[in-house]
């Protein structure tokens, strides 16, 4: 979904009915931590980078999608990403603790 945020914002701009129009653009809710995204089963560097750029690292939470995906494969994928130790901590536990506890 993050890769189409600009298009969604554009389409929602056309909604004129105040009863169904959101107060902000859809991307606002993604960028202001109202939507969290997991890595669940997605091992695409391009998708991860798109999500990080669209939502920020503070909105991403690690998940493996076990038993449908291998936890070991997900961990290899996460290790292959260019994440600072601080960003790794956010994705692996701090973001979940901050928003879900």
Coordinates of C-alpha atoms in Angstrom, one line a residue:
X1 CA 0.0 0.0 0.0
X2 CA 2.7 2.6 0.7
X3 CA 3.8 2.8 -2.9
X4 CA 0.3 4.1 -3.9
X5 CA -0.1 6.7 -1.1
X6 CA 0.3 9.6 -3.5
X7 CA -2.3 8.2 -5.9
X8 CA -4.8 7.5 -3.0
X9 CA -4.3 11.1 -1.8
X10 CA -5.0 12.3 -5.3
X11 CA -8.2 10.2 -5.6
X12 CA -9.5 11.2 -2.2
X13 CA -9.0 14.9 -3.2
X14 CA -11.9 14.4 -5.5
X15 CA -14.3 13.5 -2.7
X16 CA -16.5 16.5 -2.0
X17 CA -19.1 15.0 0.4
X18 CA -18.1 16.3 3.9
X19 CA -19.7 13.3 5.6
X20 CA -17.3 10.9 4.0
X21 CA -14.2 13.1 3.4
X22 CA -11.4 12.5 5.9
X23 CA -10.0 15.5 7.8
X24 CA -6.5 14.8 6.3
X25 CA -5.0 13.0 3.3
X26 CA -4.7 9.2 3.7
X27 CA -0.9 9.6 3.7
X28 CA -1.1 11.8 6.8
X29 CA -2.5 8.8 8.8
X30 CA 0.4 6.6 7.6
X31 CA 3.0 9.2 8.3
X32 CA 1.7 10.1 11.7
X33 CA 1.8 6.6 13.2
X34 CA -1.9 5.8 12.9
X35 CA -1.0 2.8 10.7
X36 CA 1.7 0.2 11.5
X37 CA 3.2 -2.0 8.8
X38 CA 4.8 -5.4 9.5
X39 CA 7.5 -7.2 7.5
X40 CA 5.3 -10.4 7.6
X41 CA 6.5 -12.7 4.9
X42 CA 7.7 -9.9 2.6
X43 CA 11.3 -10.3 1.7
X44 CA 11.6 -7.6 -0.9
X45 CA 14.2 -4.9 -0.3
X46 CA 12.4 -2.6 -2.7
X47 CA 9.1 -3.0 -0.8
X48 CA 10.9 -2.5 2.5
X49 CA 12.6 0.7 1.3
X50 CA 9.4 2.0 -0.2
X51 CA 7.6 1.4 3.1
X52 CA 10.4 3.0 5.1
X53 CA 10.4 6.1 2.9
X54 CA 6.6 6.4 2.8
X55 CA 5.9 5.8 6.5
X56 CA 9.2 6.1 8.4
X57 CA 11.0 3.4 10.3
X58 CA 8.9 4.1 13.4
X59 CA 5.9 2.5 11.7
X60 CA 7.5 -0.8 10.8
X61 CA 7.3 -3.9 13.0
X62 CA 9.0 -7.2 12.4
X63 CA 6.9 -10.3 11.8
X64 CA 7.9 -13.5 10.0
X65 CA 4.4 -14.9 8.9
X66 CA 5.4 -18.2 10.5
X67 CA 4.4 -21.0 9.7
X68 CA 3.9 -19.8 6.1
X69 CA 7.4 -18.3 5.9
X70 CA 10.6 -19.5 7.4
X71 CA 11.7 -17.4 10.4
X72 CA 15.3 -18.2 9.5
X73 CA 14.7 -16.8 6.0
X74 CA 13.1 -13.7 7.4
X75 CA 16.0 -13.1 9.7
X76 CA 18.5 -13.5 6.8
X77 CA 16.4 -10.9 4.9
X78 CA 16.4 -8.5 7.8
X79 CA 20.2 -8.9 8.2
X80 CA 20.6 -8.0 4.5
X81 CA 18.9 -4.6 4.9
X82 CA 20.9 -1.5 5.5
X83 CA 19.6 -0.7 9.0
X84 CA 21.4 1.0 11.8
X85 CA 21.5 -0.8 15.1
X86 CA 19.0 1.8 16.4
X87 CA 16.6 1.1 13.5
X88 CA 17.0 -2.6 14.0
X89 CA 15.9 -2.2 17.6
X90 CA 12.9 -0.2 16.5
X91 CA 11.8 -2.8 14.0
X92 CA 12.4 -5.8 16.2
X93 CA 10.9 -4.6 19.4
X94 CA 10.8 -0.9 20.3
X95 CA 8.0 0.1 17.8
X96 CA 5.8 -2.8 19.0
X97 CA 6.4 -1.9 22.6
X98 CA 5.7 1.8 21.9
X99 CA 2.5 1.3 20.0
X100 CA 1.1 -2.0 21.2
X101 CA 1.7 -2.1 24.9

